[in-house]
Short mmCIF file of C-alpha atoms and ligand atoms in Angstrom, two decimals:
data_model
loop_
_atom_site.label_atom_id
_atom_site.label_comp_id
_atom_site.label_asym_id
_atom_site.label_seq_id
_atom_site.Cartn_x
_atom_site.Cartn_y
_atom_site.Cartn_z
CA UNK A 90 5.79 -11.09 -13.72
CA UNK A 91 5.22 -9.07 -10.27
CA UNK A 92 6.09 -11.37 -7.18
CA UNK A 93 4.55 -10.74 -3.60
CA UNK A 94 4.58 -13.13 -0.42
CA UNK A 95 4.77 -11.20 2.96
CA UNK A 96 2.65 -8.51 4.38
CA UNK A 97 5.17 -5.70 3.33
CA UNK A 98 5.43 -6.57 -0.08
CA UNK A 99 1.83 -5.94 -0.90
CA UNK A 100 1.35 -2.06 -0.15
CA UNK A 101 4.54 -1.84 -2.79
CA UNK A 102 3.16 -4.17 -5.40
CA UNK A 103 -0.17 -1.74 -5.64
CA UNK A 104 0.50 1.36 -6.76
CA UNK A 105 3.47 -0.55 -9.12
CA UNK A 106 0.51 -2.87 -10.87
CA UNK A 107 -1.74 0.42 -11.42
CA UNK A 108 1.36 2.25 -12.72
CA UNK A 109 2.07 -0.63 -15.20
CA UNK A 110 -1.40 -0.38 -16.56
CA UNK A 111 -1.28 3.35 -16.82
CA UNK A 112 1.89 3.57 -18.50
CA UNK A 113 1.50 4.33 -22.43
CA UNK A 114 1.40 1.98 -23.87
CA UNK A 115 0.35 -0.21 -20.83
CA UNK A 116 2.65 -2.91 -19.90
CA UNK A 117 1.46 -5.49 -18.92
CA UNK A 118 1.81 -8.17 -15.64
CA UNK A 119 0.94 -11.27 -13.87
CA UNK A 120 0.76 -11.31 -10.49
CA UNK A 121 1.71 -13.86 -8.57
CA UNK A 122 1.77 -14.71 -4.91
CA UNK A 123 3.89 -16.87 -3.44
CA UNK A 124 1.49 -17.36 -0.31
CA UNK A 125 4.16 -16.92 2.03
CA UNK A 126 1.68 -14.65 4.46
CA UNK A 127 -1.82 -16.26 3.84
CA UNK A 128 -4.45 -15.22 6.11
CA UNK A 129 -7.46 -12.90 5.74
CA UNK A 130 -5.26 -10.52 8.52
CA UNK A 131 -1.76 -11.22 7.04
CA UNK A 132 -2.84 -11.25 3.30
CA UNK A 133 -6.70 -11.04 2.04
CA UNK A 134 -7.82 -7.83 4.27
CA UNK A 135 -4.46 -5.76 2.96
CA UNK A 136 -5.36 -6.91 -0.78
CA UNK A 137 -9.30 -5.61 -0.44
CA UNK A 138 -7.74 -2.75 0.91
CA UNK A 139 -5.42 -1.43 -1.18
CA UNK A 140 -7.15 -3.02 -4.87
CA UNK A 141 -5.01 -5.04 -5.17
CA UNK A 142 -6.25 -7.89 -8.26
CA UNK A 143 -6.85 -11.54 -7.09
CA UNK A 144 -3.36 -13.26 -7.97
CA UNK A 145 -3.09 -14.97 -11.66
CA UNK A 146 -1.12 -17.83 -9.67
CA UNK A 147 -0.76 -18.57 -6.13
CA UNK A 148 1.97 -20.72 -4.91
CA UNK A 149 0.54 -21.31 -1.03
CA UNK A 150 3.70 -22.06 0.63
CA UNK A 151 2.57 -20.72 3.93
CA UNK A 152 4.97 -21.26 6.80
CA UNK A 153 7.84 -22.80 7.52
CA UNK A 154 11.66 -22.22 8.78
CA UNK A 155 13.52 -20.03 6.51
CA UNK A 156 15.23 -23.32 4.61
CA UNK A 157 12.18 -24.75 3.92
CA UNK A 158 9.98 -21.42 2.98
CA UNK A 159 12.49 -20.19 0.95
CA UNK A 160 13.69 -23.37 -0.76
CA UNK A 161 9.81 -24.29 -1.42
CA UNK A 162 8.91 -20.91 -2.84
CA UNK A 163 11.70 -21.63 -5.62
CA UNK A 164 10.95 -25.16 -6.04
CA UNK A 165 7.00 -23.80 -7.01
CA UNK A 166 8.10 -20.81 -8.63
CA UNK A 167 10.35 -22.47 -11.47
CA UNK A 168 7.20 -23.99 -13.31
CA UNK A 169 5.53 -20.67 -13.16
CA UNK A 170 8.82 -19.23 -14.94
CA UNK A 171 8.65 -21.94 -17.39
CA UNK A 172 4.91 -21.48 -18.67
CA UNK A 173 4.64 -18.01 -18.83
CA UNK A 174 8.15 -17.18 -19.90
CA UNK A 175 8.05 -13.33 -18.92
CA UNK A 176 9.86 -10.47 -20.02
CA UNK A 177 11.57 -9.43 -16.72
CA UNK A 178 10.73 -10.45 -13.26
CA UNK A 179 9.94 -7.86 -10.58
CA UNK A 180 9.99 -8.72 -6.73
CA UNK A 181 10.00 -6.26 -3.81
CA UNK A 182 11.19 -5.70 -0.33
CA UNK A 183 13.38 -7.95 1.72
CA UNK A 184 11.52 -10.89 2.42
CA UNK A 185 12.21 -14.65 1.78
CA UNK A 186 9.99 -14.87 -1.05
CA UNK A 187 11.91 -11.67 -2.68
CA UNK A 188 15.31 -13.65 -2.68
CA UNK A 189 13.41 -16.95 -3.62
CA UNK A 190 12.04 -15.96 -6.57
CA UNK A 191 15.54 -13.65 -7.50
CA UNK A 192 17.33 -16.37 -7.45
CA UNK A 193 15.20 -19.21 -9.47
CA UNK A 194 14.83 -16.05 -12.32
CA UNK A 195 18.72 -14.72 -12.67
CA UNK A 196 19.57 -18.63 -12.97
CA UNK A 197 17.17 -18.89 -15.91
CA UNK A 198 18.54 -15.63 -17.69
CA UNK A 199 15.10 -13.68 -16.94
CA UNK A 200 16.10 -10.52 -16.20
CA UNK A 201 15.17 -9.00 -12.62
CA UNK A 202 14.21 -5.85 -11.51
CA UNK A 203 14.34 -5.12 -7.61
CA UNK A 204 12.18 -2.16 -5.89
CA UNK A 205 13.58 -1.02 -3.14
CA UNK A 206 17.23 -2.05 -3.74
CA UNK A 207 20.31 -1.07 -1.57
CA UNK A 208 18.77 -0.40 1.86
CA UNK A 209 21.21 -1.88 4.50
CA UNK A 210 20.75 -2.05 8.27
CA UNK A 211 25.01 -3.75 8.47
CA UNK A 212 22.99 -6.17 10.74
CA UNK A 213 23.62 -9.77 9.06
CA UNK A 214 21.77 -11.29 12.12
CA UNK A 215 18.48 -10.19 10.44
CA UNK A 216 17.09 -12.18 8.12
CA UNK A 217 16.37 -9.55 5.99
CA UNK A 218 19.45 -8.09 5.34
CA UNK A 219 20.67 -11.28 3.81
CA UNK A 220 17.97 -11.08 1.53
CA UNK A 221 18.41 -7.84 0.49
CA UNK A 222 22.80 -8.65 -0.26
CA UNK A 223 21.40 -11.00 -2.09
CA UNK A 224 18.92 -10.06 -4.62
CA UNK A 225 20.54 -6.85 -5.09
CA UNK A 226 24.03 -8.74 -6.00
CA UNK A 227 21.88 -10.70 -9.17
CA UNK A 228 19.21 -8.42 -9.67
CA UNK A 229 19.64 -6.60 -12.91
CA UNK A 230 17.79 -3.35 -12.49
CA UNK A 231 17.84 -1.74 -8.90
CA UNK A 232 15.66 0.90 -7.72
CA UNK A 233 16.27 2.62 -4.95
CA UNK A 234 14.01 5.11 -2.26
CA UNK A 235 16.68 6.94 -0.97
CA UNK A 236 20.03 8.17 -2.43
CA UNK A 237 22.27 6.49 0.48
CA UNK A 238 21.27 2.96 -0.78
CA UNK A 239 23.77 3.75 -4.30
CA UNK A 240 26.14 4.65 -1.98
CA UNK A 241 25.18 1.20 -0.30
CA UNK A 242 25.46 -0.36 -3.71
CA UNK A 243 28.58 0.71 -5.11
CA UNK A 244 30.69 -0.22 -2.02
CA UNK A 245 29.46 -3.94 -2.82
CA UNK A 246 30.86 -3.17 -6.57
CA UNK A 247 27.51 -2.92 -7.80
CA UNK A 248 27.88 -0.61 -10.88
CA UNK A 249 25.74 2.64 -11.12
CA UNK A 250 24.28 1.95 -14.58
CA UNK A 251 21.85 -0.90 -12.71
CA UNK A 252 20.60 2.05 -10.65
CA UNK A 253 17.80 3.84 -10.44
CA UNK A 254 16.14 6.20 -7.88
CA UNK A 255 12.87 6.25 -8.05
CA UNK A 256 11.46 6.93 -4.81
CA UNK A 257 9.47 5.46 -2.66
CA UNK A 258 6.02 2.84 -3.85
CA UNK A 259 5.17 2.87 -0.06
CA UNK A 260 4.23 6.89 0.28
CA UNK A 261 2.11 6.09 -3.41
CA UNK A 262 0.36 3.46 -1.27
CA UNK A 263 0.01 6.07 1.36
CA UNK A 264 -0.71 8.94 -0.46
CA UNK A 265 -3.77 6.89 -2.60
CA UNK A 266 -5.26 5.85 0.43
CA UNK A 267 -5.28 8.68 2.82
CA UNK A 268 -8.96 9.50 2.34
CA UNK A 269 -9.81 6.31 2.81
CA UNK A 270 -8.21 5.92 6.39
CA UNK A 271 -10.60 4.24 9.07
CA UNK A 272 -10.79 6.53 11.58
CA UNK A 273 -9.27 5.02 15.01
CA UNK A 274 -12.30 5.24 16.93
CA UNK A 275 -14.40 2.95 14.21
CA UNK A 276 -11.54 0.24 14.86
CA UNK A 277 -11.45 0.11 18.09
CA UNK A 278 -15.83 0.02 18.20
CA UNK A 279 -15.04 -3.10 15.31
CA UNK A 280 -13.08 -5.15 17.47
CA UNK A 281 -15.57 -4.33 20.57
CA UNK A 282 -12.98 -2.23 22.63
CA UNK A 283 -13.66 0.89 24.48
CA UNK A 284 -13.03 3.69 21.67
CA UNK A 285 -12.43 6.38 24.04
CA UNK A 286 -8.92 5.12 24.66
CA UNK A 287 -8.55 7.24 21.20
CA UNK A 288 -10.23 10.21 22.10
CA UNK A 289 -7.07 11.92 23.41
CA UNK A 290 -3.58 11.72 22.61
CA UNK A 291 -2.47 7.88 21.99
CA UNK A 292 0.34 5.74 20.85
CA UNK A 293 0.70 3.26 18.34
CA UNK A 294 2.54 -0.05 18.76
CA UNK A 295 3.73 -2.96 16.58
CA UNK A 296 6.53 -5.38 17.34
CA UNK A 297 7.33 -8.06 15.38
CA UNK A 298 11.11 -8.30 14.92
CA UNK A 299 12.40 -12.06 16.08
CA UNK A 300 15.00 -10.07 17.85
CA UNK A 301 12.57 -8.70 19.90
CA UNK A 302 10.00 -10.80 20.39
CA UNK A 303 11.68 -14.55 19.91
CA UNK A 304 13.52 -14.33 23.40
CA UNK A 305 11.49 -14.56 26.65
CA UNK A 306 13.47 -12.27 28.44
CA UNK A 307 13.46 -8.69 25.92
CA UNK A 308 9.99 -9.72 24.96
CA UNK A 309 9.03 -8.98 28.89
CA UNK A 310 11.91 -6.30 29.47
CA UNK A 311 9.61 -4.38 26.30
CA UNK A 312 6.20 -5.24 27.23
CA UNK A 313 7.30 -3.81 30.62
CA UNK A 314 8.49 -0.80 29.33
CA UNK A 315 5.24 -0.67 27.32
CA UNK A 316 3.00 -0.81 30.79
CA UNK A 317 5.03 2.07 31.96
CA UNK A 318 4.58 3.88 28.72
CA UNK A 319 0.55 3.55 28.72
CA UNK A 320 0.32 4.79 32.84
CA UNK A 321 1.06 7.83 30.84
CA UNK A 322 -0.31 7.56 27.35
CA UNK A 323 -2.82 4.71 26.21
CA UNK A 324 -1.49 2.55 23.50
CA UNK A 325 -2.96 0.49 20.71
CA UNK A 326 -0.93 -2.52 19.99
CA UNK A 327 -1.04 -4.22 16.73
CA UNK A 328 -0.41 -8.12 17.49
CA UNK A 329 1.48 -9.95 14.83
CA UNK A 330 0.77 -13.33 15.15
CA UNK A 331 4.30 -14.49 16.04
CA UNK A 332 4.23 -11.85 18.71
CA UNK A 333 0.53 -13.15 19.85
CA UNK A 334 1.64 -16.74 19.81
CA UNK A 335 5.10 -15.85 21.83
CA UNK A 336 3.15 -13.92 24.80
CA UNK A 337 1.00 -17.08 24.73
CA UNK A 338 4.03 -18.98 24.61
CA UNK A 339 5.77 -17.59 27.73
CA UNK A 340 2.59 -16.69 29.89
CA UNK A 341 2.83 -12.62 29.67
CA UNK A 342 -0.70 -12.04 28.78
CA UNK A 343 -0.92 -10.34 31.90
CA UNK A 344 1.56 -7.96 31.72
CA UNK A 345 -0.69 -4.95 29.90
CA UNK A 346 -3.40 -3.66 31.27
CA UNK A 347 -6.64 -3.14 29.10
CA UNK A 348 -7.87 -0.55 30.30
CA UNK A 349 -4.40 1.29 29.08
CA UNK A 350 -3.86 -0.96 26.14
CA UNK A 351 -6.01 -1.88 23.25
CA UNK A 352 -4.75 -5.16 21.81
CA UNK A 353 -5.85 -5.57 18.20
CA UNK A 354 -5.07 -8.84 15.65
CA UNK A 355 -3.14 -7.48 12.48
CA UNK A 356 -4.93 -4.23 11.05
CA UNK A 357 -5.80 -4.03 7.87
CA UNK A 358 -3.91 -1.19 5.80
CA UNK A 359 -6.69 1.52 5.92
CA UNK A 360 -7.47 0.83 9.49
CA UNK A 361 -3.30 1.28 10.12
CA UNK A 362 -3.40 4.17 8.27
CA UNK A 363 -6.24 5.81 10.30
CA UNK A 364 -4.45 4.40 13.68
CA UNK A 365 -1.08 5.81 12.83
CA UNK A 366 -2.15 9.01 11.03
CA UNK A 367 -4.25 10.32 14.40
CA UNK A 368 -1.49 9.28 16.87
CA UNK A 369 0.61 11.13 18.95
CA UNK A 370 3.57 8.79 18.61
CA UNK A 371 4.24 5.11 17.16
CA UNK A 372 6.97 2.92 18.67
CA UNK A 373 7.29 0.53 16.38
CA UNK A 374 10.56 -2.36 15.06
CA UNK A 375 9.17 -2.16 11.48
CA UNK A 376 10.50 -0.79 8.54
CA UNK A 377 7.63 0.01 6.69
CA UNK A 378 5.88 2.04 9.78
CA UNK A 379 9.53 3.95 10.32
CA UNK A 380 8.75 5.59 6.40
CA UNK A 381 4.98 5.44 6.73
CA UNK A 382 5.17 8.04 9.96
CA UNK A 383 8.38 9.88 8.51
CA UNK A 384 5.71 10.70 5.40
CA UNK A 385 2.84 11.30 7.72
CA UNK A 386 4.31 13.48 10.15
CA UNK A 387 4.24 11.85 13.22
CA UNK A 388 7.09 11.35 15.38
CA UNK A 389 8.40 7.20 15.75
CA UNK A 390 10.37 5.21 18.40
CA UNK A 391 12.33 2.64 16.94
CA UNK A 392 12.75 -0.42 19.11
CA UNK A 393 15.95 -1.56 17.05
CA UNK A 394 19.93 -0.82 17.74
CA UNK A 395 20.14 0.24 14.09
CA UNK A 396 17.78 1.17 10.59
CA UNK A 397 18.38 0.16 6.90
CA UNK A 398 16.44 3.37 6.19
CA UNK A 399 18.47 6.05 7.87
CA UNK A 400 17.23 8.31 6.13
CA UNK A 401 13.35 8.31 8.20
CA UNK A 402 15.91 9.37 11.38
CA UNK A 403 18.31 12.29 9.16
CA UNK A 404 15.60 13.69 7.67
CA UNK A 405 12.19 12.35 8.80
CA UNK A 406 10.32 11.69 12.38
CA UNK A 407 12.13 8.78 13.65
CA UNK A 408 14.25 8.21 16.43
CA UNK A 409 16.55 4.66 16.92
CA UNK A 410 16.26 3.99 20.99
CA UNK A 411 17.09 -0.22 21.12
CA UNK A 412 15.85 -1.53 23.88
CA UNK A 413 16.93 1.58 26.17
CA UNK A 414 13.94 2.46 28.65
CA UNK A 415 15.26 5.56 29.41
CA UNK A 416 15.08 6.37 25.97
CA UNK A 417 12.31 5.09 25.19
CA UNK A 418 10.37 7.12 28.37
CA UNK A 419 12.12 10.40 27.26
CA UNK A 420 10.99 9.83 24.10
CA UNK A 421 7.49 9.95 24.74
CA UNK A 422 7.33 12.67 27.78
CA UNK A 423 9.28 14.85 24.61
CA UNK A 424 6.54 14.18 22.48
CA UNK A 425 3.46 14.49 25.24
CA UNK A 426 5.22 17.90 26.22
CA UNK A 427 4.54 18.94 22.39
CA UNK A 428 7.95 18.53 21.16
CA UNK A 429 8.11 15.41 19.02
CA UNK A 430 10.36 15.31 15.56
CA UNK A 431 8.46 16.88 12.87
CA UNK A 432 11.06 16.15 9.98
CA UNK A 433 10.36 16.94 6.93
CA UNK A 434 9.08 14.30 3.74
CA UNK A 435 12.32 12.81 1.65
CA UNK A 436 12.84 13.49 -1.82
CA UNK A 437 10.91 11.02 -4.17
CA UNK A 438 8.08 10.09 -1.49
CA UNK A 439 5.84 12.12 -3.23
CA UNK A 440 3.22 9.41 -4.71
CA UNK A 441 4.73 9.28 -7.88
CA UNK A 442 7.44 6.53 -7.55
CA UNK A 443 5.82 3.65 -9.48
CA UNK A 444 5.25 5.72 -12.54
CA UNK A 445 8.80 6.90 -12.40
CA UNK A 446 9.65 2.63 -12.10
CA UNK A 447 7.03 1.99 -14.99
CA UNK A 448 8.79 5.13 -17.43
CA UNK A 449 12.45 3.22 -16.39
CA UNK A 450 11.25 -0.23 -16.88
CA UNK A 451 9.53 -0.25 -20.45
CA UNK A 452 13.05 2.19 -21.96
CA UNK A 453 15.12 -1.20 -20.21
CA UNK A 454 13.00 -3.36 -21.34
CA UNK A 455 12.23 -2.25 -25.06
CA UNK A 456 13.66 -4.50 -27.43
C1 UD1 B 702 7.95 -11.69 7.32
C2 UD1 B 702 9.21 -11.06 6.73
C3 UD1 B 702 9.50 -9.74 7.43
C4 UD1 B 702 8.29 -8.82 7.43
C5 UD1 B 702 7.12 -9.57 8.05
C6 UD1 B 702 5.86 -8.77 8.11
C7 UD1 B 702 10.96 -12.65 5.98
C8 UD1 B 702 12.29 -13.17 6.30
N1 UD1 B 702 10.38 -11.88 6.93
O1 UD1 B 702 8.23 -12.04 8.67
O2 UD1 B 702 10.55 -9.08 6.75
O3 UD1 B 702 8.58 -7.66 8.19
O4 UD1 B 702 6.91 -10.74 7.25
O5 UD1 B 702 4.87 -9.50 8.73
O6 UD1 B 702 10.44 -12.91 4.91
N2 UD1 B 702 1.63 -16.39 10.22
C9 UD1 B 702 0.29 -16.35 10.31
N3 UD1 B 702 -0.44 -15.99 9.20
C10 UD1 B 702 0.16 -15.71 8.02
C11 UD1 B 702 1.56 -15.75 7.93
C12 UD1 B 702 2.29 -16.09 9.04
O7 UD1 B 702 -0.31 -16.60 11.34
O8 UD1 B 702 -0.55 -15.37 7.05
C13 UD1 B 702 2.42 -16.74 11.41
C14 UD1 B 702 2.99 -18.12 11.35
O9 UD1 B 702 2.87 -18.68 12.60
C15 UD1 B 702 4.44 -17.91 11.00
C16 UD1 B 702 4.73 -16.56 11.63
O10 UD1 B 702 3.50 -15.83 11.52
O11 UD1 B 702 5.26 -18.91 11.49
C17 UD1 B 702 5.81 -15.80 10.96
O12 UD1 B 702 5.58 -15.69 9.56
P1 UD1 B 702 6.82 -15.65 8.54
O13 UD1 B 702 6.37 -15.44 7.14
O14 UD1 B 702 7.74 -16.78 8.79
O15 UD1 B 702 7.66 -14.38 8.97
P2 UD1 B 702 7.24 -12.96 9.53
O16 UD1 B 702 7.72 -12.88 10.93
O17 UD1 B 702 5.83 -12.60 9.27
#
């Protein structure tokens, strides 16, 4: 049984489902979707996209504080357990609906496999983190996309024989879909903006982190720095809808200009690929962009003090800045002078990481 409920989880789940089903003999899996993100931007677009199949179950939780999304995703999920009785359970990512459904499984004695295990930012002020202690304390098989996070593991007395390292889903999703990219003008033209604002050299933004854009104050200390950013480079910013409703929220709508900055809703995966794939930077808090640019090439600002993927910064295209303008304005006059990171693509991100998860899973799982 294959669990997804946030926007993150779903470019992982793809290539895992189509590895399942290629796997001889096939294995095979229910998916089911917590409906923790629900909306065409948040959820539908991304599974057209990457083809993904329509959910066997969907749960439709939708919003809520992190009690109550959490708490309700386990209080749904238990009679799903009960009537299909699977063989394992397999979640992904960090999100609430990964820990959710860990922990309603592992109490039931259904064995749990975790993609993605071990990553740790040391933050415990992001929600995420606590997720991922969690699930990878119960979870019974761990696989892992970089070697630091069974470093990460065994220092919380995980032992090794849970561990796998498998690589990274993310770059499968990546790699698969790379000839489909939308090309950046096309978006742009779709949403009715001016589409030279991509003929040149542009930057890619997304911000989403409650760290960042929760508080009044650093959400206008960044969009500032973003104004000064696009006097020099145009940017194309990515609203999530938390971020949206917060500018709403504390009247800042006016601080970019759109003639220098193309606000979009969500994107939809292909249309993010094409976006980030032609830029000439992305400054960015998520984790998924920080590996999607590392494996693309391009060079990435990340607006956080610290990365649960350290390896995008040792070995790939990213750069940690925080909140530090300076940085942040070196950082792209570095790049626009032709010397961004380069990096080079980690070990495993090679688009072969869910059939090295589907190989793992059917020996552990073999009676
Ligand atoms: C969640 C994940 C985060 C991931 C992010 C990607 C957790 C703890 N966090 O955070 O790790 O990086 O997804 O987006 O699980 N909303 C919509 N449409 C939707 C879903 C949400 O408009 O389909 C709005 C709602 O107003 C909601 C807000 O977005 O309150 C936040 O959604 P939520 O699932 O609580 O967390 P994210 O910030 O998206």
């Amino acid at each position: 049984m294959c669990v997804v409920g946030a926007r993150p989880n779903f470019m992982k789940m793809a290539p895992i489902l189509r590895a399942l089903a290629a796997h001889q003999p096939p294995i095979p899996a229910l998916l089911v979707h917590t409906g923790q993100h629900y909306d065409t931007d948040m959820s539908k677009k991304l599974f057209v996209d990457l083809g993904l199949p329509q959910p066997d179950l969907n749960l439709e939780v939708g919003s809520g504080s992190h009690a109550q999304q959490t708490a309700e995703v386990m209080r749904r999920f238990e009679p799903a357990l009960d009537e299909y009785k699977p063989s394992c359970v397999l979640v992904v990512g960090d999100v609430n609906s990964t820990l959710a459904c860990t922990l309603v499984a592992v109490k039931k004695g259904v064995p749990v496999a975790h993609v993605e295990a071990g990553l740790r930012s040391y933050d415990r002020k992001m929600p995420e983190e606590i997720n991922r202690l969690l699930t990878d304390q119960v979870a019974d098989r761990l696989y892992t996309t970089e070697r630091s996070a069974a470093d990460n593991l065994a220092r919380e007395g995980i032992a090794l024989e849970r561990i796998c390292f498998a690589g990274n889903v993310m770059i499968d999703s990546l790699e698969a879909s790379r000839p489909l990219a939308r090309a950046p003008a096309q978006t742009l033209r779709d949403h009715g903006l001016d589409s030279a604002l991509v003929s040149g050299a542009y930057g890619v933004v997304t911000l989403h982190r409650p760290s960042n854009v929760d508080d009044a104050a650093t959400l206008k200390h960044l969009l500032g720095l973003l104004a000064q950013v696009a006097q020099d480079l145009p940017l194309v910013f990515a609203l999530h809808p938390r971020t949206r409703s917060n500018i709403e929220r504390f009247g800042l709508q006016t601080m970019l200009d759109p003639a220098r900055v193309a606000l979009l809703p969500p994107q939809g995966y292909l249309e993010m690929l094409g976006l980030m794939a032609g830029a000439a930077i992305v400054l960015t808090d998520s984790g998924g962009l920080q590996e999607e640019t590392t494996a693309l090439g391009v060079p990435c600002l990340t607006l956080r003090e610290n990365t649960e993927r350290p390896i995008t910064v040792e070995q790939g295209t990213n750069t940690l800045i925080g909140l530090n303008g300076e940085a942040l304005l070196r950082g792209v006059a570095e790049v626009l002078a032709g010397h961004g990171k380069r990096g080079r693509v980690p070990e495993f991100w090679d688009g072969h990481a869910a059939e090295r998860i589907a190989a793992d899973l059917w020996q552990w799982l073999k009676p």
